[in-house]
Each structure stands twice: as structure tokens, then as C-alpha cells.
PDB file of C-alpha atoms in Angstrom:
ATOM      1  CA  MET T   1       0.249  -0.173  -0.082  1.00 52.00           C
ATOM      2  CA  ASN T   2       0.907   3.513  -0.715  1.00 44.00           C
ATOM      3  CA  LYS T   3       2.901   4.877   2.055  1.00 40.00           C
ATOM      4  CA  LYS T   4       0.948   8.459   1.585  1.00 36.00           C
ATOM      5  CA  ILE T   5      -2.498   6.182   1.610  1.00 35.00           C
ATOM      6  CA  VAL T   6      -1.311   4.562   5.101  1.00 31.00           C
ATOM      7  CA  GLY T   7      -0.222   7.959   6.788  1.00 32.00           C
ATOM      8  CA  VAL T   8      -3.920   9.579   5.707  1.00 31.00           C
ATOM      9  CA  ILE T   9      -5.602   6.225   7.049  1.00 35.00           C
ATOM     10  CA  ALA T  10      -3.715   6.790  10.411  1.00 32.00           C
ATOM     11  CA  VAL T  11      -4.595  10.222  10.779  1.00 30.00           C
ATOM     12  CA  VAL T  12      -8.188   9.676  10.199  1.00 31.00           C
ATOM     13  CA  ALA T  13      -8.102   6.841  12.793  1.00 32.00           C
ATOM     14  CA  LEU T  14      -6.444   8.961  15.490  1.00 31.00           C
ATOM     15  CA  LEU T  15      -9.052  11.713  14.753  1.00 30.00           C
ATOM     16  CA  SER T  16     -11.606   9.588  15.010  1.00 31.00           C
ATOM     17  CA  VAL T  17     -10.436   7.811  18.573  1.00 32.00           C
ATOM     18  CA  GLY T  18      -9.990  11.219  20.141  1.00 31.00           C
ATOM     19  CA  PHE T  19     -13.311  12.446  18.722  1.00 31.00           C
ATOM     20  CA  PHE T  20     -14.906   9.148  20.403  1.00 31.00           C
ATOM     21  CA  VAL T  21     -12.661   9.701  23.644  1.00 28.00           C
ATOM     22  CA  SER T  22     -13.382  13.385  24.034  1.00 30.00           C
ATOM     23  CA  GLN T  23     -17.282  12.569  23.470  1.00 32.00           C
ATOM     24  CA  TYR T  24     -16.927   9.766  26.388  1.00 31.00           C
ATOM     25  CA  LEU T  25     -15.614  12.278  28.494  1.00 31.00           C
ATOM     26  CA  LYS T  26     -18.007  15.210  28.199  1.00 34.00           C
ATOM     27  CA  GLU T  27     -20.829  12.709  28.833  1.00 36.00           C
ATOM     28  CA  ASP T  28     -18.906  11.275  31.455  1.00 35.00           C
ATOM     29  CA  ASN T  29     -18.392  14.845  33.204  1.00 37.00           C
ATOM     30  CA  THR T  30     -21.747  15.964  32.544  1.00 39.00           C
ATOM     31  CA  ALA T  31     -23.364  12.708  33.887  1.00 39.00           C
ATOM     32  CA  SER T  32     -21.159  12.342  37.271  1.00 38.00           C
ATOM     33  CA  SER T  33     -21.818  15.877  38.115  1.00 39.00           C
ATOM     34  CA  GLY T  34     -24.068  17.622  35.800  1.00 40.00           C
ATOM     35  CA  THR T  35     -22.848  20.853  37.038  1.00 38.00           C
ATOM     36  CA  LEU T  36     -20.552  21.448  34.009  1.00 43.00           C
ATOM     37  CA  SER T  37     -23.989  21.652  31.262  1.00 54.00           C
ATOM     38  CA  LEU T  38     -25.983  23.594  33.808  1.00 71.00           C
ATOM     39  CA  GLN T  39     -23.609  26.212  34.708  1.00 62.00           C
ATOM     40  CA  ALA T  40     -22.071  26.584  31.562  1.00 56.00           C
ATOM     41  CA  SER T  41     -25.428  27.132  30.090  1.00 65.00           C
ATOM     42  CA  ILE T  42     -26.220  30.266  32.270  1.00 73.00           C
ATOM     43  CA  PRO T  43     -25.630  33.553  30.734  1.00 75.00           C
ATOM     44  CA  THR T  44     -24.736  36.514  32.926  1.00 80.00           C
ATOM     45  CA  GLN T  45     -26.279  38.600  30.665  1.00 76.00           C
ATOM     46  CA  VAL T  46     -29.836  38.567  29.234  1.00 74.00           C
ATOM     47  CA  ASP T  47     -31.060  41.399  26.652  1.00 81.00           C
ATOM     48  CA  GLY T  48     -30.298  43.965  29.457  1.00 84.00           C
ATOM     49  CA  PHE T  49     -30.820  41.709  32.361  1.00 91.00           C
ATOM     50  CA  ARG T  50     -27.984  40.735  34.796  1.00 92.00           C
ATOM     51  CA  LEU T  51     -27.293  37.997  36.709  1.00 92.00           C
ATOM     52  CA  ASP T  52     -28.093  38.404  40.293  1.00 93.00           C
ATOM     53  CA  SER T  53     -27.525  35.532  42.048  1.00 93.00           C
ATOM     54  CA  VAL T  54     -27.061  31.618  41.130  1.00 93.00           C
ATOM     55  CA  ILE T  55     -27.738  28.522  43.033  1.00 91.00           C
ATOM     56  CA  THR T  56     -26.224  25.185  41.525  1.00 88.00           C
ATOM     57  CA  GLY T  57     -25.299  21.593  42.447  1.00 85.00           C
ATOM     58  CA  ASP T  58     -26.663  20.135  45.609  1.00 87.00           C
ATOM     59  CA  GLU T  59     -28.004  23.398  46.782  1.00 90.00           C
ATOM     60  CA  ALA T  60     -29.902  23.849  43.778  1.00 88.00           C
ATOM     61  CA  ILE T  61     -31.135  20.254  43.854  1.00 84.00           C
ATOM     62  CA  GLN T  62     -32.378  20.718  47.166  1.00 86.00           C
ATOM     63  CA  ASN T  63     -34.090  23.991  46.738  1.00 82.00           C
ATOM     64  CA  ILE T  64     -36.060  22.702  43.480  1.00 84.00           C
ATOM     65  CA  SER T  65     -36.876  19.511  45.727  1.00 77.00           C
ATOM     66  CA  ARG T  66     -38.292  21.591  48.444  1.00 77.00           C
ATOM     67  CA  LEU T  67     -40.513  23.616  46.056  1.00 77.00           C
ATOM     68  CA  HIS T  68     -41.858  20.165  44.825  1.00 67.00           C
ATOM     69  CA  GLY T  69     -42.517  19.102  48.579  1.00 62.00           C
ATOM     70  CA  THR T  70     -40.655  15.809  48.015  1.00 60.00           C
ATOM     71  CA  ASP T  71     -37.537  14.482  46.519  1.00 60.00           C
ATOM     72  CA  ILE T  72     -37.280  14.431  42.966  1.00 68.00           C
ATOM     73  CA  GLU T  73     -34.929  12.290  40.864  1.00 80.00           C
ATOM     74  CA  ILE T  74     -32.590  14.733  38.942  1.00 84.00           C
ATOM     75  CA  VAL T  75     -28.995  14.807  38.324  1.00 89.00           C
ATOM     76  CA  ASP T  76     -28.554  18.595  38.643  1.00 91.00           C
ATOM     77  CA  GLY T  77     -30.403  21.890  39.457  1.00 91.00           C
ATOM     78  CA  LEU T  78     -29.940  25.481  38.823  1.00 92.00           C
ATOM     79  CA  VAL T  79     -31.538  28.426  40.296  1.00 94.00           C
ATOM     80  CA  ALA T  80     -30.955  31.871  38.914  1.00 94.00           C
ATOM     81  CA  GLU T  81     -32.452  35.282  39.454  1.00 95.00           C
ATOM     82  CA  TYR T  82     -32.287  37.970  36.811  1.00 95.00           C
ATOM     83  CA  ALA T  83     -33.055  42.055  37.214  1.00 95.00           C
ATOM     84  CA  SER T  84     -32.743  45.172  35.143  1.00 93.00           C
ATOM     85  CA  SER T  85     -34.113  48.414  36.264  1.00 91.00           C
ATOM     86  CA  ASP T  86     -37.714  47.563  36.215  1.00 92.00           C
ATOM     87  CA  SER T  87     -37.857  43.951  35.782  1.00 93.00           C
ATOM     88  CA  HIS T  88     -37.088  40.845  38.011  1.00 95.00           C
ATOM     89  CA  PHE T  89     -37.217  36.802  37.435  1.00 96.00           C
ATOM     90  CA  VAL T  90     -36.325  33.885  38.628  1.00 96.00           C
ATOM     91  CA  VAL T  91     -35.354  30.441  36.501  1.00 95.00           C
ATOM     92  CA  TRP T  92     -35.311  27.172  38.200  1.00 94.00           C
ATOM     93  CA  ILE T  93     -33.749  24.583  35.693  1.00 93.00           C
ATOM     94  CA  SER T  94     -33.569  20.933  36.770  1.00 92.00           C
ATOM     95  CA  GLN T  95     -31.967  18.319  34.234  1.00 92.00           C
ATOM     96  CA  SER T  96     -33.178  14.914  34.370  1.00 92.00           C
ATOM     97  CA  SER T  97     -31.076  11.587  33.179  1.00 93.00           C
ATOM     98  CA  ASP T  98     -32.958  11.395  30.019  1.00 94.00           C
ATOM     99  CA  GLU T  99     -35.833  13.269  28.185  1.00 95.00           C
ATOM    100  CA  GLN T 100     -38.707  11.004  29.450  1.00 95.00           C
ATOM    101  CA  GLU T 101     -37.418  11.618  33.000  1.00 92.00           C
ATOM    102  CA  ALA T 102     -37.722  15.222  32.704  1.00 93.00           C
ATOM    103  CA  LYS T 103     -41.262  14.884  30.581  1.00 95.00           C
ATOM    104  CA  TYR T 104     -42.540  12.862  33.663  1.00 91.00           C
ATOM    105  CA  LEU T 105     -41.227  15.482  36.149  1.00 91.00           C
ATOM    106  CA  LEU T 106     -43.145  18.161  34.331  1.00 93.00           C
ATOM    107  CA  ASP T 107     -45.982  15.756  34.083  1.00 93.00           C
ATOM    108  CA  ILE T 108     -45.998  15.542  37.823  1.00 89.00           C
ATOM    109  CA  MET T 109     -45.500  19.359  38.460  1.00 90.00           C
ATOM    110  CA  ASP T 110     -48.728  20.158  36.119  1.00 94.00           C
ATOM    111  CA  GLU T 111     -50.796  17.092  37.595  1.00 92.00           C
ATOM    112  CA  LYS T 112     -50.459  19.107  41.131  1.00 90.00           C
ATOM    113  CA  ILE T 113     -51.222  22.713  39.629  1.00 92.00           C
ATOM    114  CA  PRO T 114     -55.270  22.464  39.830  1.00 92.00           C
ATOM    115  CA  ALA T 115     -55.057  21.215  43.384  1.00 92.00           C
ATOM    116  CA  SER T 116     -52.565  23.913  44.559  1.00 91.00           C
ATOM    117  CA  PRO T 117     -53.838  26.463  46.864  1.00 93.00           C
ATOM    118  CA  VAL T 118     -51.210  28.855  45.560  1.00 93.00           C
ATOM    119  CA  PHE T 119     -51.061  28.614  41.309  1.00 95.00           C
ATOM    120  CA  THR T 120     -54.229  29.573  39.911  1.00 96.00           C
ATOM    121  CA  ASN T 121     -55.416  30.338  36.116  1.00 96.00           C
ATOM    122  CA  ARG T 122     -53.502  27.405  34.494  1.00 97.00           C
ATOM    123  CA  GLN T 123     -53.403  27.728  30.758  1.00 97.00           C
ATOM    124  CA  GLU T 124     -51.474  26.257  27.785  1.00 96.00           C
ATOM    125  CA  PHE T 125     -49.661  27.572  24.734  1.00 96.00           C
ATOM    126  CA  VAL T 126     -47.536  26.124  22.070  1.00 96.00           C
ATOM    127  CA  ILE T 127     -44.615  27.549  20.405  1.00 92.00           C
ATOM    128  CA  GLY T 128     -42.575  25.667  17.646  1.00 93.00           C
ATOM    129  CA  ASP T 129     -42.750  21.975  18.974  1.00 94.00           C
ATOM    130  CA  THR T 130     -43.061  22.941  22.576  1.00 96.00           C
ATOM    131  CA  THR T 131     -45.875  23.183  24.980  1.00 97.00           C
ATOM    132  CA  TYR T 132     -45.483  26.048  27.713  1.00 98.00           C
ATOM    133  CA  TYR T 133     -47.843  26.294  30.674  1.00 97.00           C
ATOM    134  CA  TYR T 134     -48.653  29.597  32.768  1.00 98.00           C
ATOM    135  CA  VAL T 135     -49.876  30.186  36.319  1.00 97.00           C
ATOM    136  CA  THR T 136     -50.459  32.808  38.718  1.00 97.00           C
ATOM    137  CA  GLY T 137     -48.913  32.374  42.067  1.00 96.00           C
ATOM    138  CA  ALA T 138     -46.497  32.876  44.616  1.00 94.00           C
ATOM    139  CA  GLY T 139     -46.594  36.736  43.507  1.00 96.00           C
ATOM    140  CA  MET T 140     -45.322  35.826  40.037  1.00 97.00           C
ATOM    141  CA  GLU T 141     -46.523  35.029  36.894  1.00 97.00           C
ATOM    142  CA  ASN T 142     -44.957  31.437  36.261  1.00 97.00           C
ATOM    143  CA  TYR T 143     -44.323  29.618  33.192  1.00 98.00           C
ATOM    144  CA  TYR T 144     -42.928  26.189  32.970  1.00 97.00           C
ATOM    145  CA  TRP T 145     -41.807  23.661  30.234  1.00 97.00           C
ATOM    146  CA  TYR T 146     -39.519  20.911  29.437  1.00 96.00           C
ATOM    147  CA  LYS T 147     -36.907  20.797  26.381  1.00 96.00           C
ATOM    148  CA  GLY T 148     -34.634  17.742  26.179  1.00 95.00           C
ATOM    149  CA  THR T 149     -33.801  16.592  29.562  1.00 94.00           C
ATOM    150  CA  LYS T 150     -34.421  19.884  31.211  1.00 94.00           C
ATOM    151  CA  VAL T 151     -37.336  21.165  33.279  1.00 94.00           C
ATOM    152  CA  TYR T 152     -37.912  25.143  33.247  1.00 96.00           C
ATOM    153  CA  TRP T 153     -39.651  27.133  35.349  1.00 95.00           C
ATOM    154  CA  VAL T 154     -39.586  31.011  35.030  1.00 97.00           C
ATOM    155  CA  GLY T 155     -41.248  32.936  37.876  1.00 97.00           C
ATOM    156  CA  ILE T 156     -41.566  36.594  36.714  1.00 97.00           C
ATOM    157  CA  THR T 157     -42.216  39.255  39.722  1.00 96.00           C
ATOM    158  CA  SER T 158     -42.275  42.316  37.509  1.00 95.00           C
ATOM    159  CA  GLY T 159     -41.915  43.392  33.623  1.00 92.00           C
ATOM    160  CA  ASN T 160     -43.435  42.440  30.506  1.00 94.00           C
ATOM    161  CA  ASP T 161     -43.765  38.703  30.608  1.00 93.00           C
ATOM    162  CA  MET T 162     -44.167  37.951  27.098  1.00 94.00           C
ATOM    163  CA  GLU T 163     -40.772  39.538  26.640  1.00 93.00           C
ATOM    164  CA  ILE T 164     -39.180  38.119  29.418  1.00 94.00           C
ATOM    165  CA  LEU T 165     -40.238  34.520  28.486  1.00 94.00           C
ATOM    166  CA  ARG T 166     -39.243  35.249  24.594  1.00 93.00           C
ATOM    167  CA  THR T 167     -35.718  36.230  26.026  1.00 91.00           C
ATOM    168  CA  VAL T 168     -35.229  33.205  28.700  1.00 91.00           C
ATOM    169  CA  ILE T 169     -36.138  30.806  25.865  1.00 92.00           C
ATOM    170  CA  ASN T 170     -34.124  32.320  23.461  1.00 89.00           C
ATOM    171  CA  SER T 171     -30.674  32.417  25.917  1.00 86.00           C
ATOM    172  CA  MET T 172     -31.296  29.197  27.922  1.00 78.00           C
TER     173      MET T 172
END
């Protein structure tokens, strides 16, 4: 065989092995800690909103579980507060082990809403291929949905709800 062809095959093989190893390590780090993917996905600025506080890892998972009133099975969690001069919102993000678990978590949340003394006026709407849910309560306008392995809940205390929701959807 021609030395040039052997060299090309060797380079392709090395690149392929390197790619698969890097993918394995990336998945392994995300699965073991989960923090990398959520922490890395949270922007410090969002269309004029500044990140005021962020809670990640075990503390965020405990915070999210407390809101559910029980321990929930998630691999990572994040709670971030954003503000501008006249608006404020909080984003809770939980990451499940797979998309089915995320949908299951959202379904459990949504089933509890009608019986909740805190949340009222449940509505749902579809944008693209995602169903979004809305409720009023806890002093906020609340929107929740899942996408992939993540469940999002956005609580808006002040500001234009639809603008803030659009901003969150487009940036996270």
C-alpha cells in the first residue's frame, strides 16, 4: 500500500479515536456532576438583565426538591435570579437523566397545579414544537416547560411577561 494512503488512514483513525474519547469524557463529566452543562448554559447577561444570584449543584437540587415538596430524581439543578432597572425574574432549571424523566417530572408538576392553593389560572400554549404552561401564584407570573432533559420554570415578579419569556427561551 502507498505510504501516503497509510498516513491518511492513520490520521483519520487517530482523529476518530480522539473524537470518541472526547465525547465519552464530556458525557462522563456531565453525567457524574451534571454541573458543567447547567452552569455553563447560564448567561451572565440576558437582553439587558444582569445575573444577580445563582445557586447550583446540590444546593439547587435541594431548593428545587423543596418546591416540589418531595425529593425528585434529577441529576442537576440551577436557580438563577435576573434583574434590570424595572424587571425581575427567577429561573429554576432541573436536569433529568433523560428526556422521558424530564417529561415525567413536568407531568407530575402539571398534575399538582389544579389542586394547589398557591397557583391558579392554568393555561397552556404551543410555540414551535414545545408546549408551555402558565400559572399565576406566589407573587409571580409563572411559565414552565421541558426541552430535552431539562425542565424550566420561570417566575416573573415584574416586567413584560412575554418579552421576558421570549428572552429566556432564546438564551437558555
